PDB file of C-alpha atoms in Angstrom:
ATOM      1  CA  UNK A  30      12.210   1.902  26.781  1.00  0.00           C
ATOM      2  CA  UNK A  31      11.925   0.280  23.285  1.00  0.00           C
ATOM      3  CA  UNK A  32      12.411   3.023  20.583  1.00  0.00           C
ATOM      4  CA  UNK A  33       8.662   3.547  18.682  1.00  0.00           C
ATOM      5  CA  UNK A  34      10.053   2.147  15.306  1.00  0.00           C
ATOM      6  CA  UNK A  35      11.296  -1.055  17.034  1.00  0.00           C
ATOM      7  CA  UNK A  36       8.172  -1.544  18.943  1.00  0.00           C
ATOM      8  CA  UNK A  37       6.368  -1.428  15.697  1.00  0.00           C
ATOM      9  CA  UNK A  38       8.351  -3.493  14.140  1.00  0.00           C
ATOM     10  CA  UNK A  39       7.834  -5.858  16.778  1.00  0.00           C
ATOM     11  CA  UNK A  40       3.971  -5.993  16.606  1.00  0.00           C
ATOM     12  CA  UNK A  41       4.398  -6.621  13.055  1.00  0.00           C
ATOM     13  CA  UNK A  42       7.309  -8.874  12.543  1.00  0.00           C
ATOM     14  CA  UNK A  43       6.893  -9.342   8.306  1.00  0.00           C
ATOM     15  CA  UNK A  44       7.201  -5.412   8.214  1.00  0.00           C
ATOM     16  CA  UNK A  45      10.608  -3.794   8.513  1.00  0.00           C
ATOM     17  CA  UNK A  46      11.317  -0.150   8.797  1.00  0.00           C
ATOM     18  CA  UNK A  47      12.334   0.354   4.898  1.00  0.00           C
ATOM     19  CA  UNK A  48      15.901   1.376   6.168  1.00  0.00           C
ATOM     20  CA  UNK A  49      16.262  -1.951   7.898  1.00  0.00           C
ATOM     21  CA  UNK A  50      15.577  -3.652   4.599  1.00  0.00           C
ATOM     22  CA  UNK A  51      17.700  -1.171   2.626  1.00  0.00           C
ATOM     23  CA  UNK A  52      20.949  -3.916   2.684  1.00  0.00           C
ATOM     24  CA  UNK A  53      18.807  -6.571   0.895  1.00  0.00           C
ATOM     25  CA  UNK A  54      17.362  -4.484  -1.710  1.00  0.00           C
ATOM     26  CA  UNK A  55      18.983  -3.406  -5.218  1.00  0.00           C
ATOM     27  CA  UNK A  56      19.217   0.422  -6.054  1.00  0.00           C
ATOM     28  CA  UNK A  57      16.536   0.087  -8.705  1.00  0.00           C
ATOM     29  CA  UNK A  58      14.050  -1.350  -5.998  1.00  0.00           C
ATOM     30  CA  UNK A  59      15.093   1.035  -3.387  1.00  0.00           C
ATOM     31  CA  UNK A  60      14.043   3.811  -5.868  1.00  0.00           C
ATOM     32  CA  UNK A  61      10.436   2.477  -5.994  1.00  0.00           C
ATOM     33  CA  UNK A  62      10.179   1.266  -2.451  1.00  0.00           C
ATOM     34  CA  UNK A  63      11.372   4.140  -0.318  1.00  0.00           C
ATOM     35  CA  UNK A  64      10.231   6.898  -2.508  1.00  0.00           C
ATOM     36  CA  UNK A  65       7.449   9.034  -0.826  1.00  0.00           C
ATOM     37  CA  UNK A  66       5.976  10.881  -3.796  1.00  0.00           C
ATOM     38  CA  UNK A  67       2.864   9.566  -5.772  1.00  0.00           C
ATOM     39  CA  UNK A  68       3.180   6.114  -6.756  1.00  0.00           C
ATOM     40  CA  UNK A  69       0.345   6.878  -9.475  1.00  0.00           C
ATOM     41  CA  UNK A  70       2.871   9.334 -10.932  1.00  0.00           C
ATOM     42  CA  UNK A  71       5.576   7.177 -10.742  1.00  0.00           C
ATOM     43  CA  UNK A  72       3.901   4.087 -12.575  1.00  0.00           C
ATOM     44  CA  UNK A  73       2.615   6.604 -15.072  1.00  0.00           C
ATOM     45  CA  UNK A  74       6.079   7.832 -15.798  1.00  0.00           C
ATOM     46  CA  UNK A  75       7.383   4.379 -15.942  1.00  0.00           C
ATOM     47  CA  UNK A  76       4.946   3.084 -18.041  1.00  0.00           C
ATOM     48  CA  UNK A  77       5.549   5.697 -20.682  1.00  0.00           C
ATOM     49  CA  UNK A  78       2.914   5.218 -23.606  1.00  0.00           C
ATOM     50  CA  UNK A  79       1.131   2.203 -21.703  1.00  0.00           C
ATOM     51  CA  UNK A  80      -2.102   3.372 -20.843  1.00  0.00           C
ATOM     52  CA  UNK A  81      -2.363   3.636 -16.815  1.00  0.00           C
ATOM     53  CA  UNK A  82      -5.656   2.340 -15.074  1.00  0.00           C
ATOM     54  CA  UNK A  83      -7.021   1.280 -11.694  1.00  0.00           C
ATOM     55  CA  UNK A  84      -9.109  -1.937 -11.301  1.00  0.00           C
ATOM     56  CA  UNK A  85     -11.094  -1.971  -8.361  1.00  0.00           C
ATOM     57  CA  UNK A  86     -10.960  -5.512  -6.788  1.00  0.00           C
ATOM     58  CA  UNK A  87     -12.947  -4.901  -3.626  1.00  0.00           C
ATOM     59  CA  UNK A  88     -14.124  -2.049  -1.460  1.00  0.00           C
ATOM     60  CA  UNK A  89     -16.611  -2.957   1.667  1.00  0.00           C
ATOM     61  CA  UNK A  90     -16.903  -2.344   5.265  1.00  0.00           C
ATOM     62  CA  UNK A  91     -15.479  -5.399   7.147  1.00  0.00           C
ATOM     63  CA  UNK A  92     -12.691  -6.470   9.497  1.00  0.00           C
ATOM     64  CA  UNK A  93      -9.282  -4.899   9.059  1.00  0.00           C
ATOM     65  CA  UNK A  94      -6.555  -7.717   9.699  1.00  0.00           C
ATOM     66  CA  UNK A  95      -4.941  -7.687  13.087  1.00  0.00           C
ATOM     67  CA  UNK A  96      -1.848  -5.694  12.184  1.00  0.00           C
ATOM     68  CA  UNK A  97      -3.812  -3.413  10.118  1.00  0.00           C
ATOM     69  CA  UNK A  98      -5.833  -2.402  13.100  1.00  0.00           C
ATOM     70  CA  UNK A  99      -3.072  -2.362  15.184  1.00  0.00           C
ATOM     71  CA  UNK A 100      -1.162  -0.130  12.516  1.00  0.00           C
ATOM     72  CA  UNK A 101      -4.054   2.376  12.680  1.00  0.00           C
ATOM     73  CA  UNK A 102      -4.704   2.276  16.549  1.00  0.00           C
ATOM     74  CA  UNK A 103      -7.940   0.813  16.218  1.00  0.00           C
ATOM     75  CA  UNK A 104      -9.557  -2.565  17.697  1.00  0.00           C
ATOM     76  CA  UNK A 105      -8.995  -5.446  15.552  1.00  0.00           C
ATOM     77  CA  UNK A 106     -12.811  -6.487  15.598  1.00  0.00           C
ATOM     78  CA  UNK A 107     -14.042  -3.131  14.558  1.00  0.00           C
ATOM     79  CA  UNK A 108     -15.532  -2.832  11.145  1.00  0.00           C
ATOM     80  CA  UNK A 109     -13.238  -0.385   8.908  1.00  0.00           C
ATOM     81  CA  UNK A 110     -13.346   0.701   5.532  1.00  0.00           C
ATOM     82  CA  UNK A 111     -11.534  -1.548   2.995  1.00  0.00           C
ATOM     83  CA  UNK A 112     -10.496  -0.758  -0.634  1.00  0.00           C
ATOM     84  CA  UNK A 113      -8.274  -3.539  -2.752  1.00  0.00           C
ATOM     85  CA  UNK A 114      -7.246  -2.230  -6.465  1.00  0.00           C
ATOM     86  CA  UNK A 115      -4.861  -3.112  -9.095  1.00  0.00           C
ATOM     87  CA  UNK A 116      -2.846  -0.407 -10.712  1.00  0.00           C
ATOM     88  CA  UNK A 117      -2.503  -1.629 -14.092  1.00  0.00           C
ATOM     89  CA  UNK A 118      -0.373  -0.559 -17.415  1.00  0.00           C
ATOM     90  CA  UNK A 119      -1.611  -1.733 -20.477  1.00  0.00           C
ATOM     91  CA  UNK A 120      -4.381  -4.128 -18.406  1.00  0.00           C
ATOM     92  CA  UNK A 121      -1.437  -5.489 -16.653  1.00  0.00           C
ATOM     93  CA  UNK A 122      -1.148  -5.463 -12.826  1.00  0.00           C
ATOM     94  CA  UNK A 123       2.148  -3.782 -11.627  1.00  0.00           C
ATOM     95  CA  UNK A 124       0.885  -3.057  -8.215  1.00  0.00           C
ATOM     96  CA  UNK A 125      -1.570  -4.395  -5.854  1.00  0.00           C
ATOM     97  CA  UNK A 126      -2.685  -2.210  -3.027  1.00  0.00           C
ATOM     98  CA  UNK A 127      -5.206  -2.406  -0.169  1.00  0.00           C
ATOM     99  CA  UNK A 128      -6.007   0.486   2.023  1.00  0.00           C
ATOM    100  CA  UNK A 129      -7.714   0.596   5.649  1.00  0.00           C
ATOM    101  CA  UNK A 130      -9.696   3.443   7.065  1.00  0.00           C
ATOM    102  CA  UNK A 131     -11.488   3.566  10.543  1.00  0.00           C
ATOM    103  CA  UNK A 132     -15.252   3.901   9.719  1.00  0.00           C
ATOM    104  CA  UNK A 133     -15.680   6.813  12.296  1.00  0.00           C
ATOM    105  CA  UNK A 134     -12.869   9.052  10.379  1.00  0.00           C
ATOM    106  CA  UNK A 135     -14.042   8.572   6.765  1.00  0.00           C
ATOM    107  CA  UNK A 136     -17.469  11.402   6.986  1.00  0.00           C
ATOM    108  CA  UNK A 137     -16.996  13.778   4.821  1.00  0.00           C
ATOM    109  CA  UNK A 138     -13.958  12.703   3.061  1.00  0.00           C
ATOM    110  CA  UNK A 139     -15.521  11.451  -0.284  1.00  0.00           C
ATOM    111  CA  UNK A 140     -13.160   8.024  -0.428  1.00  0.00           C
ATOM    112  CA  UNK A 141     -16.575   5.697  -0.943  1.00  0.00           C
ATOM    113  CA  UNK A 142     -16.789   7.255  -3.985  1.00  0.00           C
ATOM    114  CA  UNK A 143     -13.307   6.878  -5.386  1.00  0.00           C
ATOM    115  CA  UNK A 144     -14.067   3.908  -7.708  1.00  0.00           C
ATOM    116  CA  UNK A 145     -11.780   3.208 -10.171  1.00  0.00           C
ATOM    117  CA  UNK A 146      -9.773   6.769  -9.592  1.00  0.00           C
ATOM    118  CA  UNK A 147      -6.076   6.604  -8.336  1.00  0.00           C
ATOM    119  CA  UNK A 148      -6.698   6.976  -4.296  1.00  0.00           C
ATOM    120  CA  UNK A 149      -3.269   8.563  -4.826  1.00  0.00           C
ATOM    121  CA  UNK A 150      -4.429  11.165  -6.864  1.00  0.00           C
ATOM    122  CA  UNK A 151      -6.667  12.184  -4.335  1.00  0.00           C
ATOM    123  CA  UNK A 152      -4.276  11.691  -1.655  1.00  0.00           C
ATOM    124  CA  UNK A 153      -1.598  13.840  -2.484  1.00  0.00           C
ATOM    125  CA  UNK A 154      -4.003  17.049  -3.465  1.00  0.00           C
ATOM    126  CA  UNK A 155      -4.658  16.879   0.373  1.00  0.00           C
ATOM    127  CA  UNK A 156      -2.278  20.076   1.544  1.00  0.00           C
ATOM    128  CA  UNK A 157      -2.294  19.218   5.310  1.00  0.00           C
ATOM    129  CA  UNK A 158      -1.198  15.483   4.271  1.00  0.00           C
ATOM    130  CA  UNK A 159       1.429  14.007   6.562  1.00  0.00           C
ATOM    131  CA  UNK A 160       2.785  10.355   5.777  1.00  0.00           C
ATOM    132  CA  UNK A 161       4.235   8.251   8.497  1.00  0.00           C
ATOM    133  CA  UNK A 162       7.156   6.091   8.197  1.00  0.00           C
ATOM    134  CA  UNK A 163       7.510   3.582   5.409  1.00  0.00           C
ATOM    135  CA  UNK A 164       7.400  -0.161   6.215  1.00  0.00           C
ATOM    136  CA  UNK A 165       8.597  -2.944   4.263  1.00  0.00           C
ATOM    137  CA  UNK A 166       7.850  -6.618   3.369  1.00  0.00           C
ATOM    138  CA  UNK A 167       8.999  -9.530   1.069  1.00  0.00           C
ATOM    139  CA  UNK A 168       5.691 -11.343   2.231  1.00  0.00           C
ATOM    140  CA  UNK A 169       3.267 -11.864  -0.519  1.00  0.00           C
ATOM    141  CA  UNK A 170      -0.230 -10.098  -0.264  1.00  0.00           C
ATOM    142  CA  UNK A 171      -2.639 -12.065   1.607  1.00  0.00           C
ATOM    143  CA  UNK A 172      -5.460  -9.998   0.289  1.00  0.00           C
ATOM    144  CA  UNK A 173      -5.638 -10.994  -3.270  1.00  0.00           C
ATOM    145  CA  UNK A 174      -4.278 -14.605  -3.080  1.00  0.00           C
ATOM    146  CA  UNK A 175      -7.266 -16.437  -3.366  1.00  0.00           C
ATOM    147  CA  UNK A 176      -8.156 -14.338  -6.800  1.00  0.00           C
ATOM    148  CA  UNK A 177      -5.086 -14.823  -8.270  1.00  0.00           C
ATOM    149  CA  UNK A 178      -1.662 -16.219  -8.426  1.00  0.00           C
ATOM    150  CA  UNK A 179      -0.308 -13.467 -10.605  1.00  0.00           C
ATOM    151  CA  UNK A 180      -1.913 -10.821  -8.116  1.00  0.00           C
ATOM    152  CA  UNK A 181      -0.387 -12.483  -5.400  1.00  0.00           C
ATOM    153  CA  UNK A 182       3.390 -12.725  -6.977  1.00  0.00           C
ATOM    154  CA  UNK A 183       5.227  -9.862  -5.344  1.00  0.00           C
ATOM    155  CA  UNK A 184       8.765  -8.904  -5.275  1.00  0.00           C
ATOM    156  CA  UNK A 185       8.245  -6.065  -2.564  1.00  0.00           C
ATOM    157  CA  UNK A 186       5.770  -4.856  -0.333  1.00  0.00           C
ATOM    158  CA  UNK A 187       5.103  -1.230   1.649  1.00  0.00           C
ATOM    159  CA  UNK A 188       3.202   0.575   3.629  1.00  0.00           C
ATOM    160  CA  UNK A 189       2.585   3.939   5.766  1.00  0.00           C
ATOM    161  CA  UNK A 190      -0.215   5.540   7.583  1.00  0.00           C
ATOM    162  CA  UNK A 191      -1.312   8.794   6.123  1.00  0.00           C
ATOM    163  CA  UNK A 192      -3.123  11.485   8.361  1.00  0.00           C
ATOM    164  CA  UNK A 193      -5.224  14.158   6.515  1.00  0.00           C
ATOM    165  CA  UNK A 194      -7.761  16.448   8.748  1.00  0.00           C
ATOM    166  CA  UNK A 195      -8.895  13.437  11.494  1.00  0.00           C
ATOM    167  CA  UNK A 196      -8.141  10.750   8.718  1.00  0.00           C
ATOM    168  CA  UNK A 197      -5.967   7.796   9.502  1.00  0.00           C
ATOM    169  CA  UNK A 198      -5.507   5.867   6.225  1.00  0.00           C
ATOM    170  CA  UNK A 199      -3.271   2.822   5.747  1.00  0.00           C
ATOM    171  CA  UNK A 200      -2.077   2.014   2.626  1.00  0.00           C
ATOM    172  CA  UNK A 201      -0.445  -1.219   1.567  1.00  0.00           C
ATOM    173  CA  UNK A 202       1.288  -1.445  -2.185  1.00  0.00           C
ATOM    174  CA  UNK A 203       2.853  -4.779  -3.340  1.00  0.00           C
ATOM    175  CA  UNK A 204       5.080  -4.162  -5.962  1.00  0.00           C
ATOM    176  CA  UNK A 205       4.674  -7.518  -8.595  1.00  0.00           C
ATOM    177  CA  UNK A 206       6.714  -9.567 -10.951  1.00  0.00           C
ATOM    178  CA  UNK A 207       4.981  -8.348 -13.808  1.00  0.00           C
ATOM    179  CA  UNK A 208       6.089  -4.507 -13.371  1.00  0.00           C
ATOM    180  CA  UNK A 209       9.829  -6.195 -12.492  1.00  0.00           C
ATOM    181  CA  UNK A 210       9.593  -7.916 -16.060  1.00  0.00           C
ATOM    182  CA  UNK A 211       8.098  -5.202 -18.021  1.00  0.00           C
ATOM    183  CA  UNK A 212      11.015  -2.508 -16.238  1.00  0.00           C
ATOM    184  CA  UNK A 213      13.987  -5.271 -16.359  1.00  0.00           C
ATOM    185  CA  UNK A 214      14.419  -4.949 -12.463  1.00  0.00           C
ATOM    186  CA  UNK A 215      16.132  -7.474 -10.505  1.00  0.00           C
ATOM    187  CA  UNK A 216      14.464  -9.895  -8.383  1.00  0.00           C
ATOM    188  CA  UNK A 217      15.287  -7.922  -5.254  1.00  0.00           C
TER     189      UNK A 217
END
């Protein structure tokens, strides 16, 4: 029998368990990519006097990518709630994120009304929140490639599934080169 962590990695060949990516990652990136606390809080602190803002890129009902559906355990051709945002400091995107949730689990959660509020500010207030394992990638985010080259110029990406009161929510976050440049982080 294949261990679940490796079985999942083989289903999504460009996503590796975070520990498997550790040897190729600098210590400074490891602190960002492997952290399990609120990314919103981390960005706000790292930005110092810079204003933090969520820019809503897209929120819709649509088909998830095949690997997203598999990560959530839903049928690939089944509609889901999709939300794509840029997390900005002084209007410069540092992170782009895509969240995916099964439509059948959204009722009463209030996620549809987040607008330009941080998903993390909602998630990390949930007392029963459970975060699944972190996976990382060096691939660029596909969901913003056609919008802007700067939004798809990522250094690292990470994702995990959050569980809260019957809701499974896949959150994918890609750390952009602009963030690396502003914070003086290495290329890996």
